[in-house]
Short mmCIF file of C-alpha atoms and ligand atoms in Angstrom, two decimals:
data_model
loop_
_atom_site.label_atom_id
_atom_site.label_comp_id
_atom_site.label_asym_id
_atom_site.label_seq_id
_atom_site.Cartn_x
_atom_site.Cartn_y
_atom_site.Cartn_z
CA MET A 1 0.00 0.00 0.00
CA PHE A 2 1.04 3.62 -0.55
CA ASN A 3 2.61 5.60 2.30
CA LYS A 4 1.70 9.00 0.91
CA VAL A 5 -0.80 10.21 -1.69
CA LEU A 6 -1.25 13.65 -3.23
CA VAL A 7 -4.79 14.88 -3.80
CA ALA A 8 -4.94 16.95 -6.99
CA ASN A 9 -8.22 18.67 -6.29
CA ARG A 10 -10.00 21.09 -3.96
CA GLY A 11 -13.25 21.42 -2.04
CA GLU A 12 -15.51 18.63 -0.88
CA VAL A 13 -13.95 15.88 -3.01
CA ALA A 14 -10.45 16.69 -1.75
CA VAL A 15 -11.82 16.51 1.81
CA ARG A 16 -13.55 13.20 1.00
CA ILE A 17 -10.29 11.69 -0.34
CA ILE A 18 -8.10 13.01 2.50
CA ARG A 19 -10.47 11.44 5.04
CA ALA A 20 -10.29 8.08 3.26
CA LEU A 21 -6.50 8.28 3.19
CA ARG A 22 -6.35 9.06 6.91
CA GLU A 23 -8.66 6.14 7.71
CA MET A 24 -6.33 3.90 5.69
CA GLY A 25 -3.24 5.16 7.53
CA ILE A 26 -1.88 6.89 4.42
CA ALA A 27 -0.35 10.37 4.65
CA SER A 28 -2.03 13.00 2.49
CA VAL A 29 -0.66 15.95 0.54
CA ALA A 30 -3.05 18.74 -0.41
CA VAL A 31 -2.36 21.15 -3.24
CA TYR A 32 -4.02 24.53 -3.36
CA SER A 33 -4.19 27.73 -5.35
CA GLU A 34 -3.55 31.16 -3.88
CA ALA A 35 -7.34 31.60 -3.64
CA ASP A 36 -7.73 28.43 -1.55
CA ARG A 37 -5.39 29.04 1.37
CA GLU A 38 -8.37 28.89 3.73
CA ASN A 39 -9.92 25.80 2.16
CA LEU A 40 -10.76 22.91 4.48
CA HIS A 41 -8.77 20.40 2.40
CA VAL A 42 -5.62 22.42 3.13
CA MET A 43 -6.28 22.24 6.88
CA LEU A 44 -7.16 18.55 6.94
CA ALA A 45 -4.23 17.22 4.92
CA ASP A 46 -0.95 16.20 6.56
CA GLU A 47 0.95 18.52 4.22
CA ALA A 48 -0.13 21.25 1.81
CA ILE A 49 1.64 22.88 -1.11
CA CYS A 50 0.62 25.99 -3.00
CA ILE A 51 0.74 25.23 -6.73
CA GLY A 52 -0.09 28.58 -8.28
CA PRO A 53 -2.47 31.50 -8.72
CA ALA A 54 -6.28 31.38 -8.45
CA ALA A 55 -6.97 30.61 -12.13
CA SER A 56 -7.34 26.83 -12.39
CA THR A 57 -5.32 26.77 -15.62
CA GLU A 58 -2.36 27.92 -13.52
CA SER A 59 -3.02 25.75 -10.46
CA TYR A 60 -5.39 22.75 -10.43
CA LEU A 61 -4.82 22.21 -14.15
CA ASN A 62 -1.09 22.91 -13.97
CA MET A 63 0.36 19.45 -14.54
CA GLU A 64 3.99 20.37 -14.02
CA ALA A 65 3.26 22.14 -10.73
CA ILE A 66 1.27 19.18 -9.43
CA ILE A 67 3.84 16.59 -10.47
CA SER A 68 6.56 18.75 -8.88
CA ALA A 69 4.56 18.89 -5.64
CA ALA A 70 4.30 15.09 -5.65
CA VAL A 71 8.02 14.67 -6.28
CA ALA A 72 8.95 17.26 -3.64
CA THR A 73 6.80 15.62 -0.96
CA GLY A 74 7.57 12.04 -1.92
CA ALA A 75 3.97 11.16 -2.75
CA GLU A 76 3.78 7.81 -4.53
CA ALA A 77 0.36 8.33 -6.07
CA ILE A 78 -2.01 11.10 -7.14
CA HIS A 79 -5.76 11.02 -6.68
CA PRO A 80 -7.32 13.44 -9.20
CA GLY A 81 -10.90 13.49 -7.79
CA TYR A 82 -13.43 14.62 -10.41
CA GLY A 83 -13.17 17.49 -12.90
CA PHE A 84 -9.78 19.20 -13.37
CA LEU A 85 -7.22 16.57 -14.48
CA SER A 86 -9.29 13.50 -13.64
CA GLU A 87 -9.99 12.61 -17.27
CA ASN A 88 -6.86 14.05 -18.80
CA ALA A 89 -4.97 11.27 -20.60
CA LYS A 90 -1.84 13.41 -20.91
CA PHE A 91 -1.73 13.88 -17.14
CA ALA A 92 -2.25 10.17 -16.46
CA ASP A 93 0.58 9.47 -18.87
CA LEU A 94 2.82 12.13 -17.31
CA CYS A 95 2.27 10.55 -13.88
CA SER A 96 3.39 7.15 -15.11
CA VAL A 97 6.43 8.65 -16.89
CA CYS A 98 7.37 10.23 -13.54
CA ASN A 99 6.86 6.95 -11.72
CA ILE A 100 3.84 8.24 -9.81
CA LYS A 101 0.71 6.08 -9.72
CA PHE A 102 -2.31 7.87 -11.20
CA ILE A 103 -5.36 6.69 -9.25
CA GLY A 104 -7.56 5.99 -12.23
CA PRO A 105 -7.55 3.96 -15.42
CA LYS A 106 -4.74 3.76 -17.96
CA ALA A 107 -4.13 6.87 -20.11
CA ASN A 108 -5.16 5.13 -23.34
CA ILE A 109 -8.57 4.18 -21.87
CA ILE A 110 -9.18 7.77 -20.71
CA GLU A 111 -8.33 8.91 -24.21
CA GLN A 112 -10.51 6.32 -25.91
CA MET A 113 -13.55 6.98 -23.71
CA GLY A 114 -13.03 10.75 -23.98
CA ASN A 115 -13.91 10.60 -27.65
CA LYS A 116 -17.67 9.94 -27.45
CA SER A 117 -18.10 8.52 -30.94
CA GLU A 118 -15.04 6.30 -30.58
CA ALA A 119 -16.33 5.11 -27.20
CA LYS A 120 -19.68 4.33 -28.77
CA ASN A 121 -18.10 2.39 -31.65
CA THR A 122 -15.89 0.44 -29.24
CA MET A 123 -18.92 -0.53 -27.17
CA ARG A 124 -21.06 -1.39 -30.17
CA LYS A 125 -18.34 -3.73 -31.43
CA ALA A 126 -18.25 -5.34 -27.99
CA GLY A 127 -21.97 -6.09 -28.30
CA ILE A 128 -23.17 -3.36 -25.93
CA PRO A 129 -26.48 -1.81 -27.05
CA THR A 130 -26.04 1.70 -28.51
CA VAL A 131 -28.54 4.18 -29.98
CA PRO A 132 -29.10 3.53 -33.70
CA GLY A 133 -27.21 6.04 -35.82
CA THR A 134 -24.10 6.68 -37.86
CA ASP A 135 -20.89 4.85 -37.02
CA GLU A 136 -18.46 6.94 -39.02
CA ALA A 137 -17.51 10.58 -38.51
CA ILE A 138 -19.49 13.05 -40.60
CA TYR A 139 -18.09 16.40 -41.64
CA ASP A 140 -20.28 17.73 -44.44
CA VAL A 141 -23.90 18.73 -44.17
CA GLU A 142 -25.11 17.06 -47.42
CA ASN A 143 -23.84 13.70 -46.31
CA ALA A 144 -25.31 14.31 -42.85
CA LEU A 145 -28.76 15.05 -44.25
CA LYS A 146 -28.67 11.88 -46.36
CA LYS A 147 -27.79 9.80 -43.28
CA ALA A 148 -30.43 11.59 -41.18
CA LYS A 149 -33.15 10.62 -43.65
CA GLU A 150 -32.03 7.01 -43.48
CA ILE A 151 -32.18 6.98 -39.66
CA GLY A 152 -35.47 8.92 -39.51
CA PHE A 153 -36.48 12.03 -37.55
CA PRO A 154 -36.22 13.30 -34.85
CA ILE A 155 -32.41 13.16 -34.96
CA MET A 156 -29.84 13.97 -32.32
CA ILE A 157 -26.73 15.65 -33.75
CA LYS A 158 -23.64 15.13 -31.60
CA ALA A 159 -20.00 16.21 -31.67
CA SER A 160 -17.49 13.34 -31.49
CA LEU A 161 -15.57 15.08 -28.75
CA GLY A 162 -18.74 16.40 -27.07
CA GLY A 163 -20.44 15.00 -24.03
CA GLY A 164 -22.32 16.71 -21.26
CA GLY A 165 -24.55 18.38 -23.82
CA ARG A 166 -21.91 20.41 -25.67
CA GLY A 167 -22.00 20.45 -29.46
CA MET A 168 -25.40 18.77 -29.38
CA ARG A 169 -28.67 19.61 -31.18
CA VAL A 170 -32.05 17.97 -31.76
CA ALA A 171 -33.44 18.23 -35.28
CA GLU A 172 -37.17 17.53 -35.25
CA ASN A 173 -37.45 17.34 -39.05
CA GLU A 174 -35.70 17.61 -42.38
CA SER A 175 -36.34 21.35 -42.82
CA VAL A 176 -34.40 22.40 -39.71
CA PHE A 177 -31.70 19.74 -39.97
CA SER A 178 -29.05 21.54 -42.02
CA ASP A 179 -29.03 24.67 -39.85
CA MET A 180 -28.93 22.58 -36.68
CA PHE A 181 -26.06 20.51 -38.02
CA LYS A 182 -24.03 23.57 -38.96
CA ALA A 183 -24.66 25.21 -35.59
CA ALA A 184 -23.63 22.10 -33.66
CA GLN A 185 -20.55 21.66 -35.82
CA LEU A 186 -19.49 25.28 -35.36
CA GLU A 187 -19.92 24.92 -31.60
CA ALA A 188 -17.80 21.76 -31.68
CA LYS A 189 -15.10 23.41 -33.76
CA LYS A 190 -14.97 26.36 -31.37
CA GLY A 191 -15.27 24.28 -28.21
CA PHE A 192 -12.98 21.32 -28.95
CA GLY A 193 -11.12 22.35 -32.09
CA ASP A 194 -12.65 19.35 -33.86
CA ASP A 195 -15.66 19.34 -36.18
CA SER A 196 -16.22 15.61 -36.43
CA MET A 197 -19.92 14.82 -35.86
CA TYR A 198 -22.24 11.81 -35.60
CA LEU A 199 -25.99 11.28 -35.67
CA GLU A 200 -28.41 9.27 -33.56
CA LYS A 201 -32.08 8.55 -33.37
CA TYR A 202 -33.47 10.96 -30.76
CA ILE A 203 -34.84 9.26 -27.66
CA VAL A 204 -37.64 11.42 -26.22
CA ASP A 205 -37.50 12.16 -22.47
CA PRO A 206 -35.31 9.21 -21.48
CA LYS A 207 -34.02 8.49 -18.02
CA HIS A 208 -30.31 8.95 -17.45
CA VAL A 209 -29.27 5.80 -15.63
CA GLU A 210 -25.64 5.08 -14.85
CA VAL A 211 -24.09 1.89 -13.52
CA GLN A 212 -21.18 2.08 -11.09
CA ILE A 213 -18.44 -0.44 -11.69
CA LEU A 214 -15.21 -1.32 -9.90
CA ALA A 215 -12.42 -3.11 -11.72
CA ASP A 216 -9.08 -4.28 -10.33
CA SER A 217 -5.82 -4.96 -12.16
CA TYR A 218 -6.49 -8.73 -12.12
CA GLY A 219 -9.50 -8.51 -14.43
CA ASN A 220 -12.11 -8.72 -11.66
CA VAL A 221 -15.03 -6.40 -12.44
CA ILE A 222 -18.14 -5.90 -10.32
CA HIS A 223 -21.08 -3.48 -10.50
CA LEU A 224 -22.66 -1.63 -7.58
CA GLY A 225 -26.07 -1.11 -9.12
CA GLU A 226 -27.34 1.99 -10.87
CA ARG A 227 -28.04 5.63 -10.12
CA ASP A 228 -30.85 7.63 -11.64
CA CYS A 229 -29.42 11.02 -12.58
CA SER A 230 -32.33 12.18 -14.74
CA LEU A 231 -32.95 15.32 -12.73
CA GLN A 232 -30.75 17.81 -14.53
CA ARG A 233 -30.87 21.45 -15.49
CA ARG A 234 -28.93 22.33 -18.64
CA HIS A 235 -26.90 19.12 -18.33
CA GLN A 236 -26.02 19.93 -14.73
CA LYS A 237 -27.18 17.24 -12.35
CA VAL A 238 -29.40 18.59 -9.60
CA MET A 239 -30.30 15.41 -7.70
CA GLU A 240 -29.30 11.80 -8.06
CA GLU A 241 -30.75 8.69 -6.48
CA ALA A 242 -30.22 4.99 -6.18
CA PRO A 243 -31.72 2.61 -7.01
CA CYS A 244 -33.68 3.79 -10.08
CA ASN A 245 -37.40 3.32 -9.39
CA ALA A 246 -38.12 2.41 -13.04
CA ILE A 247 -35.90 -0.66 -12.95
CA ASN A 248 -36.91 -4.08 -11.66
CA ASP A 249 -34.48 -6.73 -10.47
CA GLU A 250 -34.45 -8.45 -13.83
CA LEU A 251 -33.55 -5.26 -15.74
CA ARG A 252 -31.08 -4.30 -13.00
CA LYS A 253 -29.25 -7.56 -13.48
CA LYS A 254 -29.18 -7.08 -17.24
CA LEU A 255 -27.92 -3.49 -16.95
CA GLY A 256 -25.29 -4.46 -14.39
CA GLU A 257 -24.03 -7.36 -16.46
CA THR A 258 -23.94 -5.14 -19.55
CA ALA A 259 -21.88 -2.54 -17.68
CA VAL A 260 -19.45 -5.21 -16.46
CA ARG A 261 -19.12 -6.54 -20.01
CA ALA A 262 -18.47 -3.00 -21.28
CA ALA A 263 -15.71 -2.45 -18.71
CA LYS A 264 -14.14 -5.84 -19.41
CA SER A 265 -14.14 -5.21 -23.15
CA VAL A 266 -11.66 -2.34 -22.68
CA ASN A 267 -9.66 -4.01 -19.86
CA TYR A 268 -10.86 -1.24 -17.58
CA GLU A 269 -9.18 -0.68 -14.23
CA ASN A 270 -10.34 1.45 -11.26
CA ALA A 271 -13.79 2.92 -10.55
CA GLY A 272 -15.89 3.84 -13.56
CA THR A 273 -19.40 4.66 -14.63
CA ILE A 274 -21.28 3.42 -17.66
CA GLU A 275 -24.02 5.90 -18.61
CA PHE A 276 -27.13 4.62 -20.31
CA LEU A 277 -30.22 6.24 -21.71
CA LEU A 278 -33.26 4.29 -20.55
CA ASP A 279 -36.24 4.53 -22.89
CA LYS A 280 -39.85 4.27 -21.72
CA ASP A 281 -40.15 0.69 -23.05
CA GLY A 282 -37.23 -0.51 -20.91
CA SER A 283 -34.67 -0.55 -23.71
CA PHE A 284 -31.34 0.97 -22.78
CA TYR A 285 -28.41 2.30 -24.75
CA PHE A 286 -24.78 3.00 -23.90
CA MET A 287 -24.10 6.76 -23.88
CA GLU A 288 -20.74 7.50 -22.32
CA MET A 289 -18.23 6.01 -19.96
CA ASN A 290 -16.89 8.20 -17.17
CA THR A 291 -13.38 7.20 -16.21
CA ARG A 292 -13.32 8.99 -12.84
CA ILE A 293 -14.99 8.95 -9.45
CA GLN A 294 -18.18 11.01 -9.79
CA VAL A 295 -19.76 13.71 -7.67
CA GLU A 296 -22.72 11.41 -6.96
CA HIS A 297 -20.70 8.34 -5.88
CA PRO A 298 -21.98 8.61 -2.26
CA VAL A 299 -25.54 7.53 -3.19
CA THR A 300 -24.03 4.21 -4.23
CA GLU A 301 -21.94 4.11 -1.05
CA LEU A 302 -25.08 4.56 1.03
CA ILE A 303 -27.01 1.69 -0.52
CA THR A 304 -24.06 -0.73 -0.81
CA GLY A 305 -21.87 0.16 2.19
CA VAL A 306 -18.82 0.15 -0.10
CA ASP A 307 -16.30 2.98 0.38
CA MET A 308 -15.52 3.66 -3.26
CA ILE A 309 -12.58 5.98 -2.66
CA LYS A 310 -10.84 3.35 -0.56
CA GLU A 311 -11.50 0.76 -3.27
CA GLN A 312 -9.96 3.09 -5.87
CA ILE A 313 -6.85 3.48 -3.74
CA ARG A 314 -6.58 -0.26 -3.12
CA ILE A 315 -6.98 -1.02 -6.82
CA ALA A 316 -4.30 1.54 -7.75
CA ALA A 317 -1.97 -0.01 -5.17
CA GLY A 318 -2.33 -3.34 -6.95
CA GLU A 319 -4.68 -5.02 -4.50
CA GLU A 320 -7.63 -7.18 -5.48
CA LEU A 321 -11.20 -5.89 -5.05
CA SER A 322 -12.45 -6.39 -1.47
CA TYR A 323 -15.82 -7.57 -2.80
CA ARG A 324 -17.13 -10.16 -5.20
CA GLN A 325 -20.38 -9.51 -7.05
CA GLU A 326 -22.35 -11.73 -4.65
CA ASP A 327 -21.13 -9.63 -1.69
CA ILE A 328 -22.91 -6.57 -3.07
CA VAL A 329 -26.38 -6.22 -1.56
CA LEU A 330 -28.44 -3.11 -2.25
CA SER A 331 -30.19 -1.78 0.81
CA GLY A 332 -32.81 0.98 1.00
CA HIS A 333 -32.88 4.13 -1.07
CA ALA A 334 -30.48 7.07 -1.21
CA ILE A 335 -30.83 10.56 -2.68
CA GLU A 336 -28.21 13.24 -3.19
CA CYS A 337 -29.02 16.90 -3.57
CA ARG A 338 -26.31 19.28 -4.79
CA ILE A 339 -26.38 22.65 -3.05
CA ASN A 340 -24.63 25.41 -4.99
CA ALA A 341 -23.78 29.06 -4.38
CA GLU A 342 -25.97 30.34 -7.20
CA ASP A 343 -29.05 32.47 -7.73
CA PRO A 344 -31.98 30.54 -9.25
CA GLU A 345 -33.78 33.85 -9.86
CA LYS A 346 -30.88 35.10 -12.00
CA LYS A 347 -30.35 32.14 -14.32
CA PHE A 348 -28.45 30.30 -11.59
CA ARG A 349 -25.50 32.62 -11.91
CA PRO A 350 -22.74 31.84 -9.38
CA SER A 351 -22.96 33.68 -6.08
CA PRO A 352 -19.51 33.77 -4.47
CA GLY A 353 -18.96 35.48 -1.11
CA GLN A 354 -18.47 34.89 2.57
CA ILE A 355 -20.61 32.43 4.48
CA LYS A 356 -22.06 34.28 7.45
CA GLU A 357 -24.22 31.61 9.00
CA ILE A 358 -24.42 27.89 8.52
CA ASN A 359 -26.46 25.04 9.93
CA LEU A 360 -25.88 21.58 8.55
CA PRO A 361 -28.57 18.96 9.08
CA GLY A 362 -27.69 15.64 10.69
CA GLY A 363 -29.24 12.61 12.31
CA ASN A 364 -30.20 9.13 11.26
CA GLY A 365 -29.58 8.51 7.56
CA ILE A 366 -28.23 11.99 6.77
CA ARG A 367 -24.78 12.61 5.26
CA VAL A 368 -23.31 15.98 4.33
CA ASP A 369 -20.14 16.11 2.22
CA THR A 370 -18.72 19.59 2.22
CA HIS A 371 -15.69 21.81 2.64
CA ILE A 372 -17.55 24.92 3.79
CA TYR A 373 -17.65 26.30 7.33
CA ASN A 374 -18.80 29.45 9.08
CA GLY A 375 -16.78 32.41 7.79
CA TYR A 376 -15.47 30.55 4.72
CA THR A 377 -15.34 32.65 1.57
CA VAL A 378 -16.57 30.95 -1.61
CA PRO A 379 -14.10 32.03 -4.30
CA PRO A 380 -15.43 33.04 -7.73
CA TYR A 381 -12.91 30.96 -9.68
CA TYR A 382 -14.24 27.43 -9.39
CA ASP A 383 -17.33 25.27 -9.47
CA SER A 384 -20.06 26.72 -7.26
CA MET A 385 -21.01 23.51 -5.42
CA LEU A 386 -21.06 24.11 -1.65
CA LEU A 387 -22.20 20.79 -0.34
CA LYS A 388 -23.88 17.51 -1.11
CA LEU A 389 -26.80 16.64 1.11
CA LEU A 390 -27.40 12.90 1.12
CA VAL A 391 -30.14 10.88 2.70
CA HIS A 392 -30.60 7.14 3.13
CA GLY A 393 -34.00 5.66 4.00
CA LYS A 394 -35.59 2.23 3.94
CA ASP A 395 -37.39 3.10 0.71
CA ARG A 396 -37.81 6.04 -1.68
CA GLU A 397 -40.70 7.50 0.29
CA GLU A 398 -38.68 7.61 3.50
CA ALA A 399 -35.65 9.02 1.66
CA ILE A 400 -37.80 11.84 0.27
CA SER A 401 -39.21 12.72 3.69
CA LYS A 402 -35.71 12.76 5.14
CA LEU A 403 -34.49 14.98 2.30
CA LYS A 404 -37.38 17.40 2.75
CA SER A 405 -36.80 17.54 6.49
CA ALA A 406 -33.03 17.98 6.09
CA LEU A 407 -33.43 20.71 3.45
CA GLY A 408 -35.70 22.47 5.94
CA GLU A 409 -32.93 22.42 8.56
CA LEU A 410 -30.20 23.48 6.16
CA VAL A 411 -29.11 27.10 6.54
CA VAL A 412 -26.41 28.74 4.43
CA GLU A 413 -26.38 32.53 4.63
CA GLY A 414 -24.15 35.11 2.99
CA VAL A 415 -24.41 33.65 -0.51
CA ASP A 416 -27.44 32.82 -2.65
CA THR A 417 -28.20 29.12 -2.90
CA ASN A 418 -30.54 26.68 -4.64
CA ILE A 419 -31.86 25.31 -1.31
CA ASP A 420 -35.41 26.61 -1.87
CA PHE A 421 -35.40 25.42 -5.48
CA ALA A 422 -34.39 21.95 -4.27
CA TYR A 423 -37.18 22.04 -1.68
CA ASP A 424 -39.70 22.89 -4.42
CA ILE A 425 -38.51 19.93 -6.48
CA VAL A 426 -38.84 17.40 -3.66
CA SER A 427 -42.30 18.79 -2.89
CA ASN A 428 -43.45 18.26 -6.49
CA GLU A 429 -46.09 15.56 -6.92
CA ASP A 430 -44.48 14.05 -10.02
CA TYR A 431 -41.14 13.95 -8.25
CA ILE A 432 -42.74 12.20 -5.29
CA ASN A 433 -44.49 9.60 -7.45
CA GLY A 434 -41.28 8.98 -9.39
CA SER A 435 -42.26 10.43 -12.77
CA VAL A 436 -38.83 11.90 -13.36
CA ASN A 437 -37.00 11.98 -16.67
CA THR A 438 -34.50 14.34 -18.28
CA GLY A 439 -37.34 16.72 -19.23
CA PHE A 440 -38.61 17.13 -15.63
CA ILE A 441 -37.30 20.60 -14.81
CA GLU A 442 -38.29 22.02 -18.18
CA LYS A 443 -41.79 20.63 -17.70
CA HIS A 444 -42.37 21.64 -14.09
CA PHE A 445 -40.10 24.64 -13.65
CA PRO A 446 -40.01 26.28 -17.10
CA GLU A 447 -39.41 29.69 -15.51
CA TYR A 448 -36.01 28.42 -14.36
CA ILE A 449 -34.91 27.17 -17.77
CA LYS A 450 -34.79 30.39 -19.81
C1 MV4 B 501 -29.37 11.77 -26.16
C2 MV4 B 501 -30.70 12.09 -25.79
C3 MV4 B 501 -31.71 11.56 -26.57
N1 MV4 B 501 -31.43 10.80 -27.64
N2 MV4 B 501 -29.14 10.99 -27.23
C4 MV4 B 501 -27.16 14.67 -23.10
C5 MV4 B 501 -25.72 14.69 -22.71
C6 MV4 B 501 -25.08 13.45 -23.21
N3 MV4 B 501 -24.60 12.68 -22.09
C7 MV4 B 501 -26.15 12.74 -23.94
N4 MV4 B 501 -27.38 13.47 -23.81
C8 MV4 B 501 -28.51 13.05 -24.42
N5 MV4 B 501 -28.32 12.23 -25.47
C9 MV4 B 501 -30.15 10.54 -27.95
N6 MV4 B 501 -29.90 9.79 -29.01
C10 MV4 B 501 -30.91 12.92 -24.70
C11 MV4 B 501 -29.81 13.42 -24.01
C12 MV4 B 501 -30.14 14.31 -22.94
C13 MV4 B 501 -29.85 14.02 -21.63
C14 MV4 B 501 -29.19 12.86 -21.27
C15 MV4 B 501 -28.91 12.59 -19.97
C16 MV4 B 501 -29.31 13.48 -18.99
C17 MV4 B 501 -29.95 14.64 -19.32
C18 MV4 B 501 -30.22 14.94 -20.63
C19 MV4 B 501 -30.88 16.11 -20.94
C20 MV4 B 501 -31.15 16.38 -22.23
C21 MV4 B 501 -30.77 15.50 -23.24
#
């Protein structure tokens, strides 16, 4: 096992990882930008090194500075958390060149899964169900229109390097297709410097269901069930839950086995997520593979009892998984609600500032993952997430009542937050009866979408 690990991240996920390291008896090294001197992760780590100015391009994305910090402190491994360098193949490669273990999959897998059309083709060839569509890159609009007519409308236009909704358009019919294609392609060219596109049949109001997998370096792969992450606003997840209420045990087994097969087909190693679109008729399609630990991993931890960060660290250290598939038993229902410093009344624009008053809920079945404290100043430079409020109940109904009660106790003053917006969502009748798909917020809260 490692003696010392560097955490190349900030905020709640850095805190989460440092705690896991401490529990495992591993020394932790925090890195921080000049804007994060007062961050909790800096205080909790055994050592902390400033890696640059506030701008993330010069600090949390500064590969040389981070590698240097690891070398200077004698850290044997780097945990990248989520975001920042977590899915950067070049960084994973640089770590291995410098003889530092990157806690994540191999660089070539990050690269392969980072290209969404390549990932889709890889999975299709491995026999994983994918949305019907084109399987070769398209660059010109005439060819695209020809292919679109073959597939049939409505069509989803996607950028090969897209993902998370960028470079994506829905074309309802032939007459709008060409303009939509050009717009998506221009966005892709500007956003990723690549104008390679692909087309898919458009699935109307699907559920976004993702399966958590763990894979060790001996070829053992298990799944930890699914999460329903359908509740999103502009491709930002708002709440996630597990298990998905639209999935029965038979479908769950099929999805889980499919996800394991997908991971095995690319010799995957470490924690990963296979995202599927779930259609109303129960058919599901591979969307993307996330090659990192995700924000919402704690909902899976709550219903399985598995500490996923510790498993990641063990896997990276060359140990075998601590669990076999038959050891994984799903228990109860968990929901995560992301609380951000943002103003829902002003298009959710970030609301940095000093926290003047805070009350975190607690009690049976409540978990709060956060780095904020009374007097902490939320800097304007990074993601605006303040905390993750998680609840675990015996069933969905109990989880919802816990979440409602906990949101009622939660106080964060000094910055604007989405606490009231979250409360409105969990009070919504369709949310309560489980009628949630990716169109939920647009349908029930259209005033917040504009
Ligand atoms: C789709 C789709 C419908 N049909 N693909 C959005 C981001 C990327 N992960 C894929 N996305 C979608 N792809 C086809 N063929 C609908 C979405 C989608 C979506 C997916 C997951 C969660 C929220 C979403 C919100 C809008 C659209």
